[in-house]
Coordinates of N, CA and C in Angstrom, one line a residue:
M1 N 16.4 30.0 -5.7 CA 16.2 28.5 -5.3 C 14.6 28.7 -5.5
S2 N 13.6 28.1 -5.6 CA 11.7 28.4 -5.7 C 11.7 28.0 -4.2
A3 N 10.5 28.6 -3.6 CA 9.9 28.5 -2.5 C 8.8 27.1 -2.6
W4 N 9.2 26.1 -1.6 CA 8.9 25.1 -2.1 C 7.5 25.1 -1.1
Q5 N 6.5 24.4 -1.3 CA 5.5 24.1 -0.7 C 6.3 23.1 1.0
S6 N 5.9 23.0 2.0 CA 6.3 22.5 2.7 C 5.6 20.5 2.6
L7 N 6.4 19.6 3.0 CA 6.0 19.0 2.9 C 4.8 18.3 4.0
P8 N 4.3 17.0 3.7 CA 3.3 16.6 4.3 C 4.0 16.0 5.8
A9 N 3.4 16.5 6.0 CA 3.9 15.9 7.8 C 4.1 14.0 8.2
D10 N 2.6 13.6 7.4 CA 2.9 12.7 7.9 C 3.2 11.2 6.8
H11 N 3.9 12.2 5.7 CA 5.8 11.4 5.6 C 6.4 10.7 6.2
P12 N 7.2 9.5 5.4 CA 8.4 8.7 6.5 C 9.9 9.4 6.0
P13 N 11.0 9.6 6.9 CA 11.6 10.2 6.7 C 12.6 10.1 5.5
E14 N 12.1 9.1 5.1 CA 13.1 8.6 3.7 C 12.2 9.1 2.7
V15 N 10.8 9.5 2.7 CA 10.6 10.2 1.6 C 10.6 11.4 1.4
A16 N 11.1 12.1 2.5 CA 10.9 13.7 3.0 C 12.3 14.3 2.1
H17 N 12.9 12.7 2.3 CA 14.5 13.3 1.9 C 14.4 13.3 1.0
F18 N 14.3 12.0 0.3 CA 14.6 12.0 -1.1 C 13.5 13.1 -2.1
V19 N 12.7 14.0 -1.5 CA 11.7 14.5 -2.2 C 13.3 15.7 -2.3
E20 N 13.0 16.5 -0.8 CA 14.0 17.5 -0.7 C 15.2 17.5 -1.7
Q21 N 15.9 16.6 -1.1 CA 16.9 16.4 -2.9 C 16.6 16.3 -4.3
L22 N 15.7 15.8 -4.3 CA 15.3 16.2 -5.6 C 14.9 17.3 -6.3
R23 N 13.6 18.2 -5.2 CA 14.4 19.5 -4.8 C 15.2 19.9 -5.5
L24 N 16.5 19.8 -4.3 CA 17.5 20.8 -4.9 C 18.0 20.5 -6.5
L25 N 17.8 19.3 -6.5 CA 18.7 18.6 -7.9 C 17.5 19.6 -9.0
K26 N 16.4 20.0 -8.6 CA 16.2 20.6 -9.6 C 15.7 22.6 -10.3
D27 N 16.2 22.4 -8.4 CA 17.0 24.0 -8.5 C 18.0 24.7 -9.6
R28 N 19.5 22.7 -8.9 CA 20.4 23.3 -9.5 C 20.0 23.3 -10.9
T29 N 19.1 23.4 -12.0 CA 18.7 22.8 -13.0 C 18.9 24.9 -13.6
G30 N 17.9 25.0 -12.3 CA 17.7 26.6 -12.5 C 16.0 26.5 -13.3
L31 N 15.7 25.7 -14.1 CA 15.0 25.5 -14.7 C 13.1 25.1 -14.1
S32 N 12.8 25.7 -15.0 CA 11.1 26.0 -13.7 C 10.3 24.9 -14.6
L33 N 9.4 24.7 -13.9 CA 8.9 23.0 -14.3 C 8.3 22.8 -15.3
V34 N 8.4 24.0 -16.4 CA 7.4 24.2 -17.6 C 8.6 23.6 -18.9
A35 N 10.2 23.7 -18.2 CA 11.1 24.2 -18.4 C 12.1 23.0 -18.5
L36 N 11.9 21.6 -17.4 CA 12.0 20.8 -17.1 C 11.0 19.9 -17.7
G37 N 10.3 20.2 -18.2 CA 8.9 18.7 -19.0 C 9.4 19.1 -20.0
E38 N 10.1 19.8 -20.6 CA 10.3 20.6 -21.8 C 11.1 19.6 -22.2
R39 N 12.3 19.2 -21.6 CA 13.9 18.6 -21.2 C 13.4 17.1 -21.2
T40 N 12.5 16.7 -21.2 CA 12.2 14.9 -20.4 C 10.7 15.0 -20.5
A41 N 10.2 13.4 -20.6 CA 9.0 13.3 -21.2 C 8.2 12.9 -19.8
Y42 N 8.0 14.0 -19.0 CA 6.9 14.2 -18.1 C 6.9 15.8 -18.0
S43 N 5.4 15.3 -17.8 CA 4.7 17.3 -18.2 C 5.1 17.3 -16.4
K44 N 4.5 19.3 -16.5 CA 4.6 20.3 -15.5 C 4.2 19.8 -14.6
S45 N 2.5 19.5 -14.7 CA 2.1 18.3 -13.6 C 2.1 17.7 -12.9
S46 N 3.4 16.8 -13.8 CA 3.7 15.3 -13.3 C 4.6 15.8 -12.3
W47 N 5.7 16.3 -12.9 CA 7.0 17.7 -12.1 C 6.5 18.0 -10.3
H48 N 5.3 19.0 -10.8 CA 4.6 19.5 -9.7 C 4.1 18.4 -8.7
R49 N 3.9 17.3 -9.1 CA 3.1 16.3 -7.9 C 4.0 16.1 -7.6
Y50 N 5.4 15.2 -8.1 CA 6.1 14.4 -7.5 C 7.3 15.4 -6.7
L51 N 8.0 16.5 -7.0 CA 8.4 17.7 -5.8 C 7.8 18.1 -5.2
N52 N 6.1 17.7 -5.0 CA 5.6 18.1 -3.9 C 5.1 16.6 -2.8
A53 N 5.4 16.0 -3.7 CA 5.3 14.7 -2.6 C 4.1 14.2 -2.4
T54 N 3.1 14.3 -3.7 CA 1.6 14.2 -3.4 C 1.4 12.3 -4.7
Q55 N 2.7 12.3 -5.5 CA 2.8 10.8 -6.4 C 4.3 10.5 -6.0
P56 N 5.1 9.2 -6.1 CA 6.4 8.9 -6.0 C 6.3 9.2 -7.6
P57 N 7.6 9.8 -8.2 CA 8.2 9.3 -9.8 C 8.6 8.1 -9.8
P58 N 8.2 8.0 -11.5 CA 8.5 6.9 -11.8 C 10.5 6.8 -11.8
R59 N 11.1 5.9 -11.5 CA 12.6 5.9 -11.9 C 13.1 6.8 -12.9
Q60 N 12.3 6.5 -14.2 CA 12.8 6.7 -15.3 C 12.8 8.6 -15.5
A61 N 12.0 9.6 -14.1 CA 11.8 10.4 -14.0 C 12.8 11.0 -13.3
V62 N 13.4 10.0 -12.3 CA 14.3 10.6 -11.6 C 16.4 10.7 -12.0
V63 N 15.8 9.5 -13.5 CA 16.9 9.4 -14.2 C 16.6 10.8 -14.9
A64 N 15.7 11.4 -15.8 CA 15.6 12.3 -17.0 C 16.5 13.7 -15.7
L65 N 15.5 13.1 -15.1 CA 16.0 14.8 -13.8 C 17.9 14.9 -13.6
C66 N 18.2 14.1 -13.5 CA 19.4 13.7 -13.6 C 20.3 13.9 -14.4
R67 N 19.7 13.3 -15.7 CA 21.1 13.9 -16.5 C 20.6 14.7 -16.7
V68 N 19.6 16.1 -16.7 CA 19.5 17.3 -17.4 C 21.0 18.6 -16.2
A69 N 20.1 17.3 -15.7 CA 21.2 18.2 -14.2 C 22.7 18.1 -14.0
G70 N 23.3 16.9 -15.0 CA 24.4 15.8 -14.8 C 25.1 15.5 -13.8
T71 N 23.9 15.0 -13.4 CA 24.0 14.6 -11.8 C 24.6 12.9 -12.3
D72 N 24.8 12.4 -11.4 CA 25.1 11.2 -11.1 C 24.1 10.1 -11.0
A73 N 23.2 9.5 -11.6 CA 21.3 9.1 -11.7 C 21.6 7.7 -10.8
E74 N 22.6 7.3 -10.5 CA 22.6 5.5 -9.8 C 22.8 6.1 -8.4
R75 N 23.3 7.1 -7.7 CA 22.5 7.3 -6.4 C 21.5 8.0 -6.1
F76 N 20.5 8.0 -7.1 CA 19.2 9.0 -7.0 C 19.1 8.4 -6.9
C77 N 18.7 6.7 -7.8 CA 18.0 5.7 -7.9 C 18.1 5.0 -6.0
V78 N 19.0 4.9 -5.5 CA 19.1 4.4 -4.5 C 18.4 5.4 -3.7
R79 N 17.9 6.1 -3.3 CA 17.4 7.1 -2.5 C 15.8 7.1 -2.9
W80 N 15.8 6.5 -4.3 CA 14.1 6.5 -4.9 C 13.1 5.4 -4.0
E81 N 14.8 4.2 -4.4 CA 14.2 3.2 -4.3 C 13.9 2.9 -3.2
L82 N 14.3 4.0 -1.8 CA 14.0 3.8 -0.4 C 13.0 4.6 0.3
A83 N 12.5 4.9 -0.8 CA 11.3 6.5 -0.6 C 10.0 5.9 -1.5
V84 N 10.2 4.7 -2.4 CA 9.3 4.4 -3.1 C 8.8 3.3 -2.1
R85 N 9.6 2.5 -1.5 CA 9.5 1.1 -0.7 C 8.8 1.6 0.6
A86 N 8.7 3.0 1.2 CA 8.1 4.0 2.7 C 7.1 4.8 2.2
W87 N 6.8 4.6 1.0 CA 5.8 6.2 0.5 C 4.8 5.7 0.7
P88 N 4.1 6.5 1.7 CA 2.5 6.5 1.8 C 1.4 5.3 0.6
R89 N 1.2 4.6 1.0 CA 0.2 3.9 -0.2 C -1.6 4.0 -0.2
T90 N -2.1 4.2 -1.2 CA -3.6 4.3 -1.1 C -4.1 3.3 -1.9
V91 N -5.0 2.7 -1.7 CA -5.3 1.4 -2.3 C -6.6 2.0 -2.8
A92 N -6.0 1.8 -4.6 CA -6.7 1.5 -5.9 C -7.2 0.2 -6.1
P93 N -8.2 1.0 -6.9 CA -8.8 -0.3 -7.3 C -8.6 -1.1 -8.4
A94 N -8.4 -2.3 -8.7 CA -7.8 -3.5 -8.9 C -8.5 -3.5 -10.2
P95 N -7.7 -3.4 -11.5 CA -7.8 -4.1 -12.6 C -8.7 -5.2 -12.9
A96 N -9.3 -5.7 -13.6 CA -9.9 -6.3 -14.2 C -9.2 -7.7 -14.1
G97 N -9.1 -8.8 -13.0 CA -8.2 -9.9 -13.1 C -7.1 -10.2 -12.1
V98 N -7.1 -9.1 -11.5 CA -5.9 -8.7 -10.4 C -6.5 -9.4 -9.1
P99 N -5.7 -9.6 -8.4 CA -6.3 -10.5 -7.0 C -6.8 -8.8 -6.0
V100 N -7.5 -8.9 -5.1 CA -8.3 -7.9 -4.7 C -7.1 -8.1 -3.2
A101 N -6.5 -7.3 -2.3 CA -6.2 -7.0 -0.8 C -7.2 -8.4 -0.3
G102 N -6.6 -9.1 0.2 CA -7.1 -10.0 0.9 C -8.0 -10.7 0.5
G103 N -8.9 -10.2 -0.8 CA -10.5 -11.1 -1.1 C -10.1 -11.4 -1.9
E104 N -11.4 -11.3 -3.2 CA -11.1 -12.7 -4.0 C -11.2 -11.5 -5.1
G105 N -10.4 -11.5 -6.4 CA -10.3 -10.9 -7.7 C -11.1 -11.4 -8.3
A106 N -10.8 -10.8 -9.5 CA -11.9 -11.2 -10.3 C -12.1 -12.6 -10.9
N107 N -10.9 -12.6 -10.8 CA -10.3 -14.8 -11.6 C -10.6 -15.3 -10.0
G108 N -11.6 -15.5 -9.3 CA -11.8 -16.0 -8.4 C -10.8 -16.0 -7.4
A109 N -8.8 -15.5 -7.9 CA -8.6 -16.0 -6.8 C -8.0 -15.2 -5.7
T110 N -7.3 -15.3 -4.3 CA -7.3 -14.9 -3.3 C -6.0 -14.2 -3.1
D111 N -5.1 -13.4 -2.6 CA -4.1 -12.7 -2.2 C -3.0 -12.9 -1.1
G112 N -4.2 -13.2 0.0 CA -3.8 -13.0 1.5 C -2.9 -11.8 2.1
G113 N -4.0 -11.2 1.5 CA -3.2 -9.6 1.9 C -2.5 -9.0 0.7
K114 N -1.1 -9.5 0.0 CA -0.5 -8.9 -0.3 C -0.2 -8.6 -1.1
Y115 N -1.3 -7.5 -1.9 CA -1.1 -6.8 -2.1 C -1.9 -5.4 -2.0
E116 N -2.4 -5.9 -0.3 CA -2.6 -4.7 0.2 C -2.3 -2.8 -0.1
G117 N -3.0 -1.9 -0.5 CA -2.5 -1.1 0.1 C -1.7 -0.6 -1.2
A118 N -0.9 -1.7 -2.1 CA -0.2 -1.3 -3.3 C -0.8 -0.8 -4.2
Y119 N -0.6 0.0 -5.0 CA -0.7 1.4 -6.3 C -1.0 -0.1 -7.3
E120 N -1.5 1.1 -8.2 CA -2.1 -0.1 -9.2 C -1.0 0.1 -10.1
D121 N 0.4 1.4 -10.7 CA 1.2 0.4 -10.9 C 2.7 0.8 -10.3
V122 N 3.3 0.0 -9.5 CA 4.0 0.1 -9.0 C 5.5 0.2 -9.1
P123 N 6.2 1.4 -9.3 CA 7.2 1.8 -9.9 C 8.8 1.0 -10.1
T124 N 8.5 0.1 -9.0 CA 9.4 -0.5 -8.8 C 9.6 -1.8 -9.1
V125 N 8.5 -2.2 -9.6 CA 8.0 -3.8 -9.7 C 7.6 -3.8 -11.5
P126 N 8.1 -4.3 -12.0 CA 7.3 -4.8 -13.3 C 6.1 -5.8 -13.5
W127 N 5.1 -5.2 -14.4 CA 3.3 -5.7 -13.9 C 3.9 -7.7 -14.4
W128 N 4.6 -8.2 -15.5 CA 5.3 -8.9 -15.3 C 5.7 -10.2 -14.1
D129 N 6.0 -9.6 -14.0 CA 6.7 -10.1 -12.4 C 5.6 -9.7 -11.0
L130 N 4.6 -9.1 -11.2 CA 3.7 -9.2 -9.8 C 2.7 -10.5 -10.8
L131 N 2.6 -10.5 -11.5 CA 1.1 -11.7 -11.9 C 2.0 -13.1 -11.5
A132 N 4.1 -13.1 -12.0 CA 4.2 -14.1 -12.0 C 4.6 -14.8 -10.3
E133 N 4.4 -14.2 -9.7 CA 4.3 -14.1 -8.1 C 2.9 -14.0 -7.8
A134 N 1.9 -14.2 -8.8 CA 0.6 -14.6 -7.7 C 0.4 -15.7 -7.4
P135 N -0.3 -16.5 -7.1 CA -0.5 -17.8 -6.8 C -1.4 -18.2 -7.7
E136 N -1.2 -19.8 -8.4 CA -2.2 -20.5 -9.0 C -3.7 -20.4 -8.6
P137 N -5.0 -20.2 -9.3 CA -6.1 -20.1 -8.2 C -6.5 -21.1 -7.9
E138 N -6.9 -21.8 -6.9 CA -7.9 -22.3 -7.0 C -9.0 -22.9 -7.1
S139 N -10.1 -22.3 -7.4 CA -10.8 -23.0 -8.5 C -10.8 -23.7 -9.6
A140 N -12.0 -24.4 -10.0 CA -11.1 -25.0 -11.1 C -12.1 -24.4 -12.4
P141 N -12.8 -22.6 -12.5 CA -12.5 -21.9 -13.7 C -11.4 -21.3 -14.1
A142 N -10.8 -20.7 -12.3 CA -10.3 -19.6 -12.7 C -8.9 -20.8 -13.2
R143 N -9.0 -21.8 -12.5 CA -7.1 -22.4 -12.9 C -7.1 -22.8 -14.3
A144 N -8.9 -22.7 -14.8 CA -8.2 -22.9 -16.1 C -8.0 -21.8 -17.4
S145 N -8.9 -20.5 -16.4 CA -8.0 -19.0 -17.4 C -6.9 -19.1 -17.3
W146 N -6.2 -19.6 -15.7 CA -4.7 -19.4 -16.3 C -3.8 -19.7 -17.0
A147 N -4.9 -20.9 -16.5 CA -3.8 -22.2 -17.9 C -3.7 -21.7 -19.0
A148 N -5.0 -21.4 -19.6 CA -5.2 -20.6 -21.2 C -4.0 -19.8 -21.0
S149 N -4.3 -19.0 -20.6 CA -3.2 -17.3 -20.8 C -2.1 -17.9 -20.4
H150 N -1.6 -19.0 -19.7 CA -0.1 -19.3 -20.0 C 0.5 -19.6 -21.0
R151 N -0.7 -20.8 -21.2 CA -0.4 -21.8 -23.0 C -0.1 -20.7 -24.1
L152 N -1.1 -19.5 -23.6 CA -1.2 -18.4 -25.3 C 0.1 -17.6 -24.9
L153 N 0.2 -17.4 -23.4 CA 2.6 -16.5 -23.6 C 3.0 -17.8 -24.4
L154 N 2.8 -18.9 -23.9 CA 3.8 -20.0 -24.8 C 4.1 -20.1 -25.5
Y155 N 2.3 -20.3 -26.6 CA 2.7 -20.4 -27.9 C 3.0 -18.7 -28.7
A156 N 2.5 -17.9 -27.9 CA 3.2 -16.8 -28.6 C 5.0 -16.4 -29.1
L157 N 5.5 -17.1 -27.7 CA 7.3 -17.5 -27.5 C 7.3 -18.5 -28.6
V158 N 6.9 -19.4 -29.1 CA 7.3 -20.4 -29.2 C 7.1 -19.5 -31.0
L159 N 6.3 -18.9 -31.8 CA 5.8 -18.1 -33.0 C 6.7 -17.3 -32.8
V160 N 7.6 -16.1 -31.9 CA 8.8 -15.6 -32.3 C 9.6 -16.5 -32.3
L161 N 9.7 -16.9 -31.3 CA 11.4 -17.9 -31.5 C 11.2 -18.7 -33.4
V162 N 10.3 -19.3 -33.8 CA 10.0 -19.5 -34.9 C 10.3 -19.0 -36.4
L163 N 9.6 -17.4 -35.7 CA 9.7 -16.2 -36.9 C 11.3 -16.1 -37.3
L164 N 12.3 -15.8 -35.7 CA 13.3 -15.8 -35.9 C 14.5 -16.7 -36.4
L165 N 13.8 -17.5 -36.2 CA 14.7 -19.2 -37.1 C 14.3 -18.8 -38.3
T166 N 14.0 -19.1 -39.0 CA 13.6 -18.6 -40.5 C 13.9 -16.9 -40.6
A167 N 13.6 -16.1 -40.4 CA 14.3 -14.8 -40.7 C 16.4 -15.5 -40.8
V168 N 16.6 -16.1 -40.3 CA 17.6 -16.4 -39.9 C 18.3 -17.5 -40.7
V169 N 17.2 -18.6 -40.9 CA 17.6 -19.4 -42.2 C 17.9 -19.1 -43.7
G170 N 16.8 -18.3 -43.8 CA 16.4 -17.3 -44.6 C 17.9 -16.4 -45.0
A171 N 18.3 -15.5 -44.3 CA 19.5 -14.7 -44.7 C 20.6 -15.3 -44.6
V172 N 20.9 -16.8 -44.3 CA 22.0 -17.8 -44.6 C 21.7 -18.5 -46.0
T173 N 20.8 -18.6 -46.3 CA 20.3 -19.2 -47.4 C 20.6 -18.2 -48.8
L174 N 20.1 -16.8 -48.5 CA 20.7 -15.6 -49.4 C 22.1 -15.5 -49.5
A175 N 22.5 -15.0 -48.2 CA 23.5 -15.0 -48.3 C 24.8 -15.9 -49.5

């Protein structure tokens, strides 16, 4: 087994348990971090951060490690969910157009503290779900921008459906 660094004392028990289980799973493979990086889509330095609890791993990284180790990924993904929810969060600078915790975002909207301490890239929730949950802006210019972006998304969806319908009709006509 590898000699691992001790985990930060300020991490919740769910995080410590998950990382310890992840370490045991990695040790069971007998692979070095370099070899593990070669067999998965994640680099040696990424695995180092995940296995030393400095950054939560993406769900796909956990699944990849389970695949390499020949272990049931579902059980580890349940532990991952619990750990990510309890993982200590640091406030990252919000990207342009995303509401800032408890304040006003670039589009003038407030979120009432909903995103306080959220990761810039939350591994458990797709970015489109975060946007769908965001409240409609209250100021007129921000509301117009919000409506325009939703209208553009609707146009793109209609265009995809029209192209799909055209392809089906063309295939049926030529057959």
